[in-house]
PDB file of C-alpha atoms in Angstrom:
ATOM      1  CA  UNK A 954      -7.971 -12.511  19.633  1.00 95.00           C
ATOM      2  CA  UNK A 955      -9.846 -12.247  16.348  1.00 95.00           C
ATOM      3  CA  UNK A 956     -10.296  -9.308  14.036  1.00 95.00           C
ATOM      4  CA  UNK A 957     -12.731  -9.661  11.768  1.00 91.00           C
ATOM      5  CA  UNK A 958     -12.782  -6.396   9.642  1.00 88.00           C
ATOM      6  CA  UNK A 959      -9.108  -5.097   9.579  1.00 91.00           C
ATOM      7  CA  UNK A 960      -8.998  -2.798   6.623  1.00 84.00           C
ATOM      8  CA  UNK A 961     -12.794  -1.992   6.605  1.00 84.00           C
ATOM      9  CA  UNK A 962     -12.341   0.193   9.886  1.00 85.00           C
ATOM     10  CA  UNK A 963      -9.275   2.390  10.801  1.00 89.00           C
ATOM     11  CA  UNK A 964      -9.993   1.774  15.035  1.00 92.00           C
ATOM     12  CA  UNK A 965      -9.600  -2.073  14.227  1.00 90.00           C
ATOM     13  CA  UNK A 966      -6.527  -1.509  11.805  1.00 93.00           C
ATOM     14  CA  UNK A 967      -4.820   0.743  14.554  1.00 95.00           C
ATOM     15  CA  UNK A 968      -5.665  -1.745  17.403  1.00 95.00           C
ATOM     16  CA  UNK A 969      -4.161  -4.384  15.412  1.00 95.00           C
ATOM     17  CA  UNK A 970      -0.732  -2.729  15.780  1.00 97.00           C
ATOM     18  CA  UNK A 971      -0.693  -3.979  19.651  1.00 97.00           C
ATOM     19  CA  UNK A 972      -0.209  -6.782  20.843  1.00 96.00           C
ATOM     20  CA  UNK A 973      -2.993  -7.878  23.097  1.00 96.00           C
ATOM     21  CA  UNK A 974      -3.548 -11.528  23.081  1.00 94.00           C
ATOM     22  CA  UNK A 975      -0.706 -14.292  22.843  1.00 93.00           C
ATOM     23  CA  UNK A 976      -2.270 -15.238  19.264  1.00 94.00           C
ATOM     24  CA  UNK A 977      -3.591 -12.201  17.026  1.00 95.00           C
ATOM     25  CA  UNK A 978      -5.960 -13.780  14.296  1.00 95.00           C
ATOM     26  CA  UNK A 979      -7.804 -11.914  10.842  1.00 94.00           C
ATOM     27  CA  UNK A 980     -10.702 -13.657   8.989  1.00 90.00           C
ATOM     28  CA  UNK A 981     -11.913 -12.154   5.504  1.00 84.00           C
ATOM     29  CA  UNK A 982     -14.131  -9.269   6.656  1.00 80.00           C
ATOM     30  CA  UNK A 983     -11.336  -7.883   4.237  1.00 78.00           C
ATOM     31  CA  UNK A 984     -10.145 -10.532   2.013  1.00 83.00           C
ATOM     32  CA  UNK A 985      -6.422  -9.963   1.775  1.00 86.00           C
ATOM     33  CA  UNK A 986      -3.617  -9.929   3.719  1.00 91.00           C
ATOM     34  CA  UNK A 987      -3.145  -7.234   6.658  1.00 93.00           C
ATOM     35  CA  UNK A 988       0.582  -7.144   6.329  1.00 94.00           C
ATOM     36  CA  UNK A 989       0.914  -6.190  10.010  1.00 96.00           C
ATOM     37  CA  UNK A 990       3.340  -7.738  12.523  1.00 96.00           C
ATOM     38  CA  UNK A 991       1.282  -8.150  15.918  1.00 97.00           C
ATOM     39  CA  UNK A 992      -0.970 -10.723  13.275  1.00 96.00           C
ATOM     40  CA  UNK A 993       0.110 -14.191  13.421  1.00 96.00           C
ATOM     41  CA  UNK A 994      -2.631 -15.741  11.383  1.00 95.00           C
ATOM     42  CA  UNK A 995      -4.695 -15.480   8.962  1.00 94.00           C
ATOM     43  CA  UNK A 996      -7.483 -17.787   8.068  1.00 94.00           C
ATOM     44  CA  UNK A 997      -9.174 -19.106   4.819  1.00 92.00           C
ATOM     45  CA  UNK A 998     -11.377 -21.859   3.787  1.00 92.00           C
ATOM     46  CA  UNK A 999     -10.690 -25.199   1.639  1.00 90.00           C
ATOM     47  CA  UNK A1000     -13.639 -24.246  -0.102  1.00 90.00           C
ATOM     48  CA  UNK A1001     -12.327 -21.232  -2.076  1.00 88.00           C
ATOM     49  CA  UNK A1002      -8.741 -23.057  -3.269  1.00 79.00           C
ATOM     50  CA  UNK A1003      -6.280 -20.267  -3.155  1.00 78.00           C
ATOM     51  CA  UNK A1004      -3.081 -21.464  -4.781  1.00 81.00           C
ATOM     52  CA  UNK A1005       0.175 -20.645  -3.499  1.00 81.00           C
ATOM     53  CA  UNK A1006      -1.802 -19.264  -1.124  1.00 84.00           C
ATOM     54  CA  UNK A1007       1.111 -18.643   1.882  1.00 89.00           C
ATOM     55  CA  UNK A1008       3.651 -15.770  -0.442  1.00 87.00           C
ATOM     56  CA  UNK A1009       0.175 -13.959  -0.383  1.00 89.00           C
ATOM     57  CA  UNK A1010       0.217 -12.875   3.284  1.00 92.00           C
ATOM     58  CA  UNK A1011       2.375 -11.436   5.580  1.00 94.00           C
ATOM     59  CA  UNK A1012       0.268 -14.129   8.086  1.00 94.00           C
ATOM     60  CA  UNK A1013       0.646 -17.449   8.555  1.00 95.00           C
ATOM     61  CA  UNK A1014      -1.932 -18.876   7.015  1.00 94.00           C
ATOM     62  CA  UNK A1015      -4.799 -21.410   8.150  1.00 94.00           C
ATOM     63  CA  UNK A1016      -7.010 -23.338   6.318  1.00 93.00           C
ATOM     64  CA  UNK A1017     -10.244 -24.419   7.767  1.00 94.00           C
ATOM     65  CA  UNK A1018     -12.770 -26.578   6.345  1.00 93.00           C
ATOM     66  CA  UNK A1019     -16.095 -25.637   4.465  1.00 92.00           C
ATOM     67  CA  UNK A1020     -16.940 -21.933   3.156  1.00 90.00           C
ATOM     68  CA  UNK A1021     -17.073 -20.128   5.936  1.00 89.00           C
ATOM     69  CA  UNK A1022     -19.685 -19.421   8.687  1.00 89.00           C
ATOM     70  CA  UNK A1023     -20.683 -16.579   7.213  1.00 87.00           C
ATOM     71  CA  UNK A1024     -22.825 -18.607   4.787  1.00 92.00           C
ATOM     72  CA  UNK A1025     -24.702 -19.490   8.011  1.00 93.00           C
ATOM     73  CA  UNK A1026     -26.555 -15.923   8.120  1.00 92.00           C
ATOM     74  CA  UNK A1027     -28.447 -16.890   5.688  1.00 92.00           C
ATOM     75  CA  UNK A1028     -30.243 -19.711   7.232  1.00 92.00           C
ATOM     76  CA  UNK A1029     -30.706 -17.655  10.603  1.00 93.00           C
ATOM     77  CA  UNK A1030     -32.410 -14.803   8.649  1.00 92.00           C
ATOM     78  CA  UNK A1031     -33.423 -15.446   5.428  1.00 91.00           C
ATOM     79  CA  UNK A1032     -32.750 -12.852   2.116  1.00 94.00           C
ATOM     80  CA  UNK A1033     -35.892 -12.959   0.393  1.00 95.00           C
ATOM     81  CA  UNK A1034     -37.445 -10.288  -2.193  1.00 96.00           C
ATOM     82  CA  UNK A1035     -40.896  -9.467  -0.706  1.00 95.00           C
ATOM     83  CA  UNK A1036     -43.668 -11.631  -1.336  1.00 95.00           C
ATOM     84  CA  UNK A1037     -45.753  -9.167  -2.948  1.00 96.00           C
ATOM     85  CA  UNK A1038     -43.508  -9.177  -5.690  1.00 96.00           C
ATOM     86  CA  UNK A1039     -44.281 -12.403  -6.645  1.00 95.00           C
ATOM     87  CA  UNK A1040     -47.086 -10.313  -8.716  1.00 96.00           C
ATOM     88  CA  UNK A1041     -45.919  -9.759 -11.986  1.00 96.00           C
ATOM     89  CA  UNK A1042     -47.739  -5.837 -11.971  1.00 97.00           C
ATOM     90  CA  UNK A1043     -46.153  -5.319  -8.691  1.00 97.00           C
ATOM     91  CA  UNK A1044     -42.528  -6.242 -10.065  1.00 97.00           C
ATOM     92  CA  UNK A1045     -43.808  -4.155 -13.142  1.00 97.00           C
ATOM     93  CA  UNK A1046     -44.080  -1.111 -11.550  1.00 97.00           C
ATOM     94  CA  UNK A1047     -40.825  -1.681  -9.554  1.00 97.00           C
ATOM     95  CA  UNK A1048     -39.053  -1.601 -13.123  1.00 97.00           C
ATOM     96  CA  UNK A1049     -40.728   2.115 -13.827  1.00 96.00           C
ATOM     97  CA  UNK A1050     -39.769   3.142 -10.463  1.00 96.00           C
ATOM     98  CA  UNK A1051     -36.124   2.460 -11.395  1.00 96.00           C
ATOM     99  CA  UNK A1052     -36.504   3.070 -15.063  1.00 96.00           C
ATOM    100  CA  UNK A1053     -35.816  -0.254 -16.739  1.00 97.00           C
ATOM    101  CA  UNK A1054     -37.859  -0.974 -19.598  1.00 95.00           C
ATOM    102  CA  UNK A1055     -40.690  -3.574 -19.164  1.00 94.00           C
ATOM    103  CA  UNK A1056     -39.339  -6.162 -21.909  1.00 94.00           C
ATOM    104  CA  UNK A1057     -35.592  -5.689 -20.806  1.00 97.00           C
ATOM    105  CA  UNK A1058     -33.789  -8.562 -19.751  1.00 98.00           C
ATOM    106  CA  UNK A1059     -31.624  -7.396 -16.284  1.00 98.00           C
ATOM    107  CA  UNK A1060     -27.918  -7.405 -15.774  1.00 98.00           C
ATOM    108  CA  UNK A1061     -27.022  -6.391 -12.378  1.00 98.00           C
ATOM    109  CA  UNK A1062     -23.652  -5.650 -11.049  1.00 97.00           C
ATOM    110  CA  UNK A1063     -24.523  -4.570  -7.369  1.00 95.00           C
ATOM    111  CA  UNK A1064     -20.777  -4.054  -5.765  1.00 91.00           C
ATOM    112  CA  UNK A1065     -19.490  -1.031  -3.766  1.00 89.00           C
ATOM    113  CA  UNK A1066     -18.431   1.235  -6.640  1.00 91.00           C
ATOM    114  CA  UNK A1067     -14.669   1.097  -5.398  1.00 88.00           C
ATOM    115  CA  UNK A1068     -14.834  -2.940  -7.019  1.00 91.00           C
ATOM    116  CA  UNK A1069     -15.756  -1.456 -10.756  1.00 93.00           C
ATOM    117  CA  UNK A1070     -12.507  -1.151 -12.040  1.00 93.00           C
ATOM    118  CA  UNK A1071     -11.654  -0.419 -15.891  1.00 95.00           C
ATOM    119  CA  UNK A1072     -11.130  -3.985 -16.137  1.00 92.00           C
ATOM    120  CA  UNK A1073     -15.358  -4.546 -16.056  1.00 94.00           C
ATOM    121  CA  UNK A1074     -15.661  -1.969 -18.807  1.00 96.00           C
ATOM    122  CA  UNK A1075     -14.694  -4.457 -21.482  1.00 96.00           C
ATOM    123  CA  UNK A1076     -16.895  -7.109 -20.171  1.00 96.00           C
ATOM    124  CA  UNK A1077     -19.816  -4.730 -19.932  1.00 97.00           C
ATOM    125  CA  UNK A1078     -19.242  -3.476 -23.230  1.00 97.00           C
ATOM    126  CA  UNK A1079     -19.305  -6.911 -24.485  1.00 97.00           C
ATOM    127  CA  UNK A1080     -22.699  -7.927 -23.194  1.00 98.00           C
ATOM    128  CA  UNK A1081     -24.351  -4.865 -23.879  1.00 98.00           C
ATOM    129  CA  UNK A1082     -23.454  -5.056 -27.542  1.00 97.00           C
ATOM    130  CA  UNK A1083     -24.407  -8.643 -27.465  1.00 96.00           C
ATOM    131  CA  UNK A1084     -27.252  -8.259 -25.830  1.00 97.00           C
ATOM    132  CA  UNK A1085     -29.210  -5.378 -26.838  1.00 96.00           C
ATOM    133  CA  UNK A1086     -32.406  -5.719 -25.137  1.00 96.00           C
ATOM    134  CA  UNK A1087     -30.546  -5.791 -22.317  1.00 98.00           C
ATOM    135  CA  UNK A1088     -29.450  -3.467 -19.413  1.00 98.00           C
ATOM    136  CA  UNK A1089     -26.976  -3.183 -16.568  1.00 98.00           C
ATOM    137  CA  UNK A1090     -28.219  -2.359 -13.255  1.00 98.00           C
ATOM    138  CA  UNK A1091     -25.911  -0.293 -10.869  1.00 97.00           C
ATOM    139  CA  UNK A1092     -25.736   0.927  -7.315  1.00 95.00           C
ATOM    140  CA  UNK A1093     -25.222   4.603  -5.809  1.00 93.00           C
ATOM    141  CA  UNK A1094     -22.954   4.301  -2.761  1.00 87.00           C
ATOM    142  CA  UNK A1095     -24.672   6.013   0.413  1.00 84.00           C
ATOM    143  CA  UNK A1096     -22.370   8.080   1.630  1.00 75.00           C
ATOM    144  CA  UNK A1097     -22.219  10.435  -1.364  1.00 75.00           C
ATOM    145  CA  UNK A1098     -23.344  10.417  -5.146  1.00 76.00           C
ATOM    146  CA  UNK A1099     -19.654  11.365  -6.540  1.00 85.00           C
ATOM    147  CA  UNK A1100     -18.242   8.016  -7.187  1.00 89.00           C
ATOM    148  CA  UNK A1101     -21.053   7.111  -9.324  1.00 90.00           C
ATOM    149  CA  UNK A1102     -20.924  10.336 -11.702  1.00 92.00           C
ATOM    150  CA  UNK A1103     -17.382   9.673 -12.173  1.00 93.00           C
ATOM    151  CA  UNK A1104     -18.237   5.970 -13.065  1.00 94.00           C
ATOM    152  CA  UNK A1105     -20.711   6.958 -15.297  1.00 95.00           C
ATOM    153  CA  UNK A1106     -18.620   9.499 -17.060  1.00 96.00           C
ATOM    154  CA  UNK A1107     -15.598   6.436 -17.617  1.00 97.00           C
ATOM    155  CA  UNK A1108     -18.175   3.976 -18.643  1.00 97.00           C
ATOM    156  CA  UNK A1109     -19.390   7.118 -21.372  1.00 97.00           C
ATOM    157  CA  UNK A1110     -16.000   7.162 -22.754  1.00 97.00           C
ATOM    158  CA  UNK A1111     -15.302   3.324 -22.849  1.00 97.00           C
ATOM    159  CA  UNK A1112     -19.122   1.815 -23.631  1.00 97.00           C
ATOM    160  CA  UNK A1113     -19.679   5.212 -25.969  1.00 96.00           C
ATOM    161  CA  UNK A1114     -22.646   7.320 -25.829  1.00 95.00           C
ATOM    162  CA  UNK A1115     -25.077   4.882 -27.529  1.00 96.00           C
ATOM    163  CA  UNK A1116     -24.279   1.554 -24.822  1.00 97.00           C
ATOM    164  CA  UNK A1117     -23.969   3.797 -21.498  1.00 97.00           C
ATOM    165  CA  UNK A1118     -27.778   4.490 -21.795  1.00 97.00           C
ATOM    166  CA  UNK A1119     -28.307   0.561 -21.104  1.00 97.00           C
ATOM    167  CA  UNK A1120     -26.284   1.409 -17.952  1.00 98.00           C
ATOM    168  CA  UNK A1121     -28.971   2.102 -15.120  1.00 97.00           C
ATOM    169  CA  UNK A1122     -27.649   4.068 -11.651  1.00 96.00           C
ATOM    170  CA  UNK A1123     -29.712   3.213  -8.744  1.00 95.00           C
ATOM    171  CA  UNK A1124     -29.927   5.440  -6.150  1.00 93.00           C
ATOM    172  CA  UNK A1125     -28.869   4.279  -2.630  1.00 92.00           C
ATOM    173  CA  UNK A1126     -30.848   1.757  -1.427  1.00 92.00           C
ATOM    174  CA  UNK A1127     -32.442   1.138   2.036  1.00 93.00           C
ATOM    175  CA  UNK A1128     -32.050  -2.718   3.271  1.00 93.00           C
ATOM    176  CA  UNK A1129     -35.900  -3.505   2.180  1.00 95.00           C
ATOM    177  CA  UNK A1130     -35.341  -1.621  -1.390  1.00 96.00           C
ATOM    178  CA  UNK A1131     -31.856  -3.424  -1.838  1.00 96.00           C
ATOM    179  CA  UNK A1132     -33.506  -6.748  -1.076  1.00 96.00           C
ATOM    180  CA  UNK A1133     -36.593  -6.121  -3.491  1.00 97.00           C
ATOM    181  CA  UNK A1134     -34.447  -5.228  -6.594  1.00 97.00           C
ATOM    182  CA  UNK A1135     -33.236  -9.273  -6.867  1.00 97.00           C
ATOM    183  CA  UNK A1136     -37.044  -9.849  -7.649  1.00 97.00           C
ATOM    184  CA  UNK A1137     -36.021  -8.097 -10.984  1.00 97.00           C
ATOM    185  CA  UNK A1138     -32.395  -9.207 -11.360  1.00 98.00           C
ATOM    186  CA  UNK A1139     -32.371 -11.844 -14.218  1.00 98.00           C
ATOM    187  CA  UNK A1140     -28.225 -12.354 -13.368  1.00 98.00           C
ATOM    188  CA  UNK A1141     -25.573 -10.734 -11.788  1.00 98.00           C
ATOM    189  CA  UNK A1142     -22.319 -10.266 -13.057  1.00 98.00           C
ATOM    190  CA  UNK A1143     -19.837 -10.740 -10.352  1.00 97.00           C
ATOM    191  CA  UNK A1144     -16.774  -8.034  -9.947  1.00 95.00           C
ATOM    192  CA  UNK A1145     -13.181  -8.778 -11.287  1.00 92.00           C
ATOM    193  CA  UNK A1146     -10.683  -8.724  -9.796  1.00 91.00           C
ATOM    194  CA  UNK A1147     -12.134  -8.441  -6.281  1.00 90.00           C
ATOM    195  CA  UNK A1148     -15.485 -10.317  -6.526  1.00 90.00           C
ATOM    196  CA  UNK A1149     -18.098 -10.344  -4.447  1.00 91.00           C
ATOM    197  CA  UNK A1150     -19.029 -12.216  -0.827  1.00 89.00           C
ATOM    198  CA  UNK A1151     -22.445 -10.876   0.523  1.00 91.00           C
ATOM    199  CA  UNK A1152     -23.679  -9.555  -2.886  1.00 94.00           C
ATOM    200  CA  UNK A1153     -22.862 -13.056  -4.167  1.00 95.00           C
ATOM    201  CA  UNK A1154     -25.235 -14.620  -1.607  1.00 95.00           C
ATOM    202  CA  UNK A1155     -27.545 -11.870  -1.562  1.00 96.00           C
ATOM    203  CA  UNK A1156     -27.926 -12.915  -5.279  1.00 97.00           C
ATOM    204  CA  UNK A1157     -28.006 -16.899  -4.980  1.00 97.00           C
ATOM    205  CA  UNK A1158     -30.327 -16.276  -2.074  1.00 96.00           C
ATOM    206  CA  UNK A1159     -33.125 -15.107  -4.392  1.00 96.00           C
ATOM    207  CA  UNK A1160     -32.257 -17.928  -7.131  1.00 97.00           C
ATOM    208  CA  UNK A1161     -30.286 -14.899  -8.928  1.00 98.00           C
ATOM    209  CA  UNK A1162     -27.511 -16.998 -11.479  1.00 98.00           C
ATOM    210  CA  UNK A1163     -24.018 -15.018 -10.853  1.00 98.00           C
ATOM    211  CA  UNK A1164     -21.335 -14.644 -13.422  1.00 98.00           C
ATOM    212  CA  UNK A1165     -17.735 -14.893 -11.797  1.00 97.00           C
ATOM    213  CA  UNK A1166     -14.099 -14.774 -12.870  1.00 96.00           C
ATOM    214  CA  UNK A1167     -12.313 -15.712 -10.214  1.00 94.00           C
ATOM    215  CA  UNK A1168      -8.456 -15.092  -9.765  1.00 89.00           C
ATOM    216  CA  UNK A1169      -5.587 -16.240  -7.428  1.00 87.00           C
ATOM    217  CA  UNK A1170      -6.273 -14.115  -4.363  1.00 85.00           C
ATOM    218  CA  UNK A1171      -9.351 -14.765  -1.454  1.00 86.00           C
ATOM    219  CA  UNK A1172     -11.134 -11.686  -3.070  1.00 87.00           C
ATOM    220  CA  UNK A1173     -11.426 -12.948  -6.289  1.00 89.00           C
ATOM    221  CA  UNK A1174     -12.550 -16.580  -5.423  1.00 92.00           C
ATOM    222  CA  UNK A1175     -15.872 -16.599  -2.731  1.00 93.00           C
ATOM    223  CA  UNK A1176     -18.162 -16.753  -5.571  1.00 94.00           C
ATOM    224  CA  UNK A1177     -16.374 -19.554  -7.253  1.00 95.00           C
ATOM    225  CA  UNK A1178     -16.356 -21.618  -4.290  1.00 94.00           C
ATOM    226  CA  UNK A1179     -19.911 -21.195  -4.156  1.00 95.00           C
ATOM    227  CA  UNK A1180     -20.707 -21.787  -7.224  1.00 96.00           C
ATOM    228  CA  UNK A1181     -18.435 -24.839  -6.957  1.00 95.00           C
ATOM    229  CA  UNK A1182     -20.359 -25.788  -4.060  1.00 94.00           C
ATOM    230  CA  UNK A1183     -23.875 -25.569  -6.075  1.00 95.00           C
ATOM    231  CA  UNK A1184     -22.898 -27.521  -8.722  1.00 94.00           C
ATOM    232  CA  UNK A1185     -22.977 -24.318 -11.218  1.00 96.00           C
ATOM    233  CA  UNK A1186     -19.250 -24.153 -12.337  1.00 97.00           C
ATOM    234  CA  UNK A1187     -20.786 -23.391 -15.970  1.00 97.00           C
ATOM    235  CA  UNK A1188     -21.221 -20.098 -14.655  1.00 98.00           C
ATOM    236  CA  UNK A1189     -17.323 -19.934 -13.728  1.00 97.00           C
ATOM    237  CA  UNK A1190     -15.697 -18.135 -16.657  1.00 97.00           C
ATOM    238  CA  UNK A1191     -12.332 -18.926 -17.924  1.00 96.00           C
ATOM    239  CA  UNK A1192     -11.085 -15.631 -19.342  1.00 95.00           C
ATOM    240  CA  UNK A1193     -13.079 -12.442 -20.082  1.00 94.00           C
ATOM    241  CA  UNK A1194     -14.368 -13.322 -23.314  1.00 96.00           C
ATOM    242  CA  UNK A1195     -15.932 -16.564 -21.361  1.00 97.00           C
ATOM    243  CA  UNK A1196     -17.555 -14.259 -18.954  1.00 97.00           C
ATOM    244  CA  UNK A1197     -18.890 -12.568 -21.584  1.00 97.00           C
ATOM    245  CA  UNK A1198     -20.058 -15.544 -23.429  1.00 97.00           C
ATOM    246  CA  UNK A1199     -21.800 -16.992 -20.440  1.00 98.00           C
ATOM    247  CA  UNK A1200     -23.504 -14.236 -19.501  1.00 98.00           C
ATOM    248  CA  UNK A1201     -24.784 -14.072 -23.085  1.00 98.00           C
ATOM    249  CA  UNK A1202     -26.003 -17.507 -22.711  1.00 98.00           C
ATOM    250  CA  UNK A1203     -27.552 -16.902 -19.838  1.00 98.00           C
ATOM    251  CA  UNK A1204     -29.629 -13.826 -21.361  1.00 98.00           C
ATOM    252  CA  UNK A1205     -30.621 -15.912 -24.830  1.00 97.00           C
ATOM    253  CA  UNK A1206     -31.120 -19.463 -23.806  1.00 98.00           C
ATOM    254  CA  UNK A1207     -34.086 -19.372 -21.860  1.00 97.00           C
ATOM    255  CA  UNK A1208     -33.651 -22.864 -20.797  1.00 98.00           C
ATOM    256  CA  UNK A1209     -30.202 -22.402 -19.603  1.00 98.00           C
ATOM    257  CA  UNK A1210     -31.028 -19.545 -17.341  1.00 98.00           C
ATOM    258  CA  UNK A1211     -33.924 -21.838 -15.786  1.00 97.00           C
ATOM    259  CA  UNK A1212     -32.361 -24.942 -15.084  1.00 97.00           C
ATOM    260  CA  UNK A1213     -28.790 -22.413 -13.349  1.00 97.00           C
ATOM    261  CA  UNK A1214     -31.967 -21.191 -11.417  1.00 97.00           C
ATOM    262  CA  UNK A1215     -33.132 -24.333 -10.450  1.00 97.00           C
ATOM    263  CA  UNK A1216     -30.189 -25.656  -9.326  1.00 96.00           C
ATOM    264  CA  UNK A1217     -29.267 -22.948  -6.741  1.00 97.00           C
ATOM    265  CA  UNK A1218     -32.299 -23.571  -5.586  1.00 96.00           C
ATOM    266  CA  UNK A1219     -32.384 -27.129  -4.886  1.00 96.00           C
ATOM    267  CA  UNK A1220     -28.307 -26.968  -3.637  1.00 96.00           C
ATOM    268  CA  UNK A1221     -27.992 -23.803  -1.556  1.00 96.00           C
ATOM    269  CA  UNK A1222     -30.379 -24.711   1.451  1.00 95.00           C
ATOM    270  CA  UNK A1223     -27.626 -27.352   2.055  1.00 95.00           C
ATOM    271  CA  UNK A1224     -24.835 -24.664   2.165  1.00 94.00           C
ATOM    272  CA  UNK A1225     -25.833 -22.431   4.321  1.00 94.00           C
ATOM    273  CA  UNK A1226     -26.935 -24.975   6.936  1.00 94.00           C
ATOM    274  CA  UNK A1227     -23.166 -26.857   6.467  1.00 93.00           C
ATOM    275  CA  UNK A1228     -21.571 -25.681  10.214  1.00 94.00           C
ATOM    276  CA  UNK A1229     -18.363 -27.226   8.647  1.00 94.00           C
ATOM    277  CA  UNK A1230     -16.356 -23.898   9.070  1.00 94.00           C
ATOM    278  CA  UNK A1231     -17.567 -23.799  12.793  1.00 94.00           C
ATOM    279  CA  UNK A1232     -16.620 -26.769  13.602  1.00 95.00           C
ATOM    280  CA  UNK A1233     -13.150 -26.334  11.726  1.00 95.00           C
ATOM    281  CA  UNK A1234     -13.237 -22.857  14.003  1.00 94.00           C
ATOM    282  CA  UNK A1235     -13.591 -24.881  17.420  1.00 95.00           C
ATOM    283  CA  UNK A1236     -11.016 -27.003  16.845  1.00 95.00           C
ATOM    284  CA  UNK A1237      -8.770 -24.560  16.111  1.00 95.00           C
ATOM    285  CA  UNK A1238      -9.596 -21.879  18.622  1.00 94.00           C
ATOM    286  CA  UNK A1239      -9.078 -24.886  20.975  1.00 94.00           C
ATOM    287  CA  UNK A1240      -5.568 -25.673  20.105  1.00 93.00           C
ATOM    288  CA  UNK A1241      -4.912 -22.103  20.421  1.00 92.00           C
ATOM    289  CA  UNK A1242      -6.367 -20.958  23.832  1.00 91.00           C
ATOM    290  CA  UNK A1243      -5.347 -24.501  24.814  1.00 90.00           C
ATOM    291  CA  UNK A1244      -1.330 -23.477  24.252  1.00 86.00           C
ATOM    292  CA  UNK A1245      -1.732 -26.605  21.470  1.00 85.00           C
ATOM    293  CA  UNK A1246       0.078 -26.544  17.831  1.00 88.00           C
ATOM    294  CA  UNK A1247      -1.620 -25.163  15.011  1.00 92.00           C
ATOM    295  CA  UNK A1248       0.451 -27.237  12.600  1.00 90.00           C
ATOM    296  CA  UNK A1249      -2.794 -29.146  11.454  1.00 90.00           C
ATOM    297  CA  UNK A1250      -4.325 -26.184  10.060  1.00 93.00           C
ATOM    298  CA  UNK A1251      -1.665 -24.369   8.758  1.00 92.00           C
ATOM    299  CA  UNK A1252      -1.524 -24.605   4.627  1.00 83.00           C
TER     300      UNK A1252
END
């Protein structure tokens, strides 16, 4: 039995208490450990590198090959801006809609609100200071508009009055508005410590650059195994100041920013067609309905 989303739904995290299969199984539809006992497994991917990785998790832990199957969504249904945005007055008057100013170059850091924690604030401070034509695009959760007036009123005490006006609130997006706003995303800066997974690919899907800096847990490393995987660990940052620095790079060196475009173009079509992880995922679902060892798998 696999559960894909314990922690992201409290019916799954209560059924996971039982035990109703011989082998219990999570995946990253929440990328940590689930710390309950019924679990006997859970699996990650040689492609995001988590080291030490087994103290992490109250699971066993299995390593399967590639980046996930996930990735794979993104062949089957492609996550493409409109076309009618390849006008430059129609992505024009998308920037008044949302107020960003026409000459602006566009940070974008497009996370559930929960992932902005005070750690970002430095970061953002940095690159708006460095970059002062610059703004920082964020998003309203849907459910309700609290979370982002109580961001906004952290980020007025850390950035100061002056910066926080570069800081742009969307309101919640629809799927169709959500996909159109990457047609004015120059880069996104990726979440720390828990980094992105969809908004990464939603991002490198419309030849957006991302900015990561990854740590030593699963939610802190999809985007540098991606970026790994494109050939773009120049946009991997070291330490803070190096996320910073990049992103600053990114934002002044025109030639830079076209050539981290260019190659998530050219590389990411191979990705997301890689069945790697599926295969890795038949094998080992195999063994296991099969009454075979996992031993081959496990890290």
């Amino acid at each position: 039995l696999v559960f894909p989303e314990i922690g992201m739904d409290p019916n799954a995290y209560s059924i996971s208490f039982a035990r109703l299969a011989p082998v219990q199984l999570a995946m990253h539809g929440h990328a940590d450990t689930t710390g309950v006992p019924t679990i006997d497994y859970y699996v990650t991917y040689e492609g995001f590198s988590e080291p030490a990785v087994q103290k992490k998790y109250s699971e066993r832990v299995l390593r399967l090959e590639g980046h996930s199957p996930l990735l794979l969504n993104y062949d089957i249904v492609p996550f493409k801006a409109e076309s009618f945005l390849s006008d430059a007055t129609a992505r024009s008057d998308l920037r008044e809609l949302y107020g960003i100013p026409p000459s602006a170059f566009v940070f974008a850091c497009l996370q559930t609100l929960f992932k902005l924690t005070p750690h970002m604030d430095g970061a953002f401070k940095s690159i708006l200071t460095q970059n002062p034509n610059a703004v920082i695009l964020l998003k309203e959760l849907p459910m309700n508009d609290q979370v982002g007036k109580y961001l906004m009123q952290r980020l007025t005490t850390t950035l100061g009055p002056e910066l926080v006006r570069r800081v742009i609130m969307l309101p919640p997006l629809g799927s169709k508005e959500y996909q159109n706003i990457f047609a004015i995303v120059d880069v996104v800066l990726d979440s720390y410590p828990f980094g992105g997974h969809t908004s990464t690919m939603d991002a490198l899907s419309n030849d957006v650059p991302v900015v990561t800096l990854p740590n030593d847990l699963l939610s802190g490393r999809f985007s540098q195994g991606v970026l790994t995987a494109l050939e773009a660990t120049d946009l991997i940052a070291k330490d803070k100041e190096d996320y910073a620095r990049i992103a600053t790079k990114l934002a002044t060196d025109s030639a830079f920013l076209a050539d981290a475009r260019s190659r998530i173009k050219a590389k990411l079509p191979a990705l997301i067609k890689d069945t790697e992880s599926v295969k890795s995922w038949e094998r080992m679902l195999t063994a296991a309905i099969s009454g075979g060892s996992l031993q081959h798998f496990l890290v």
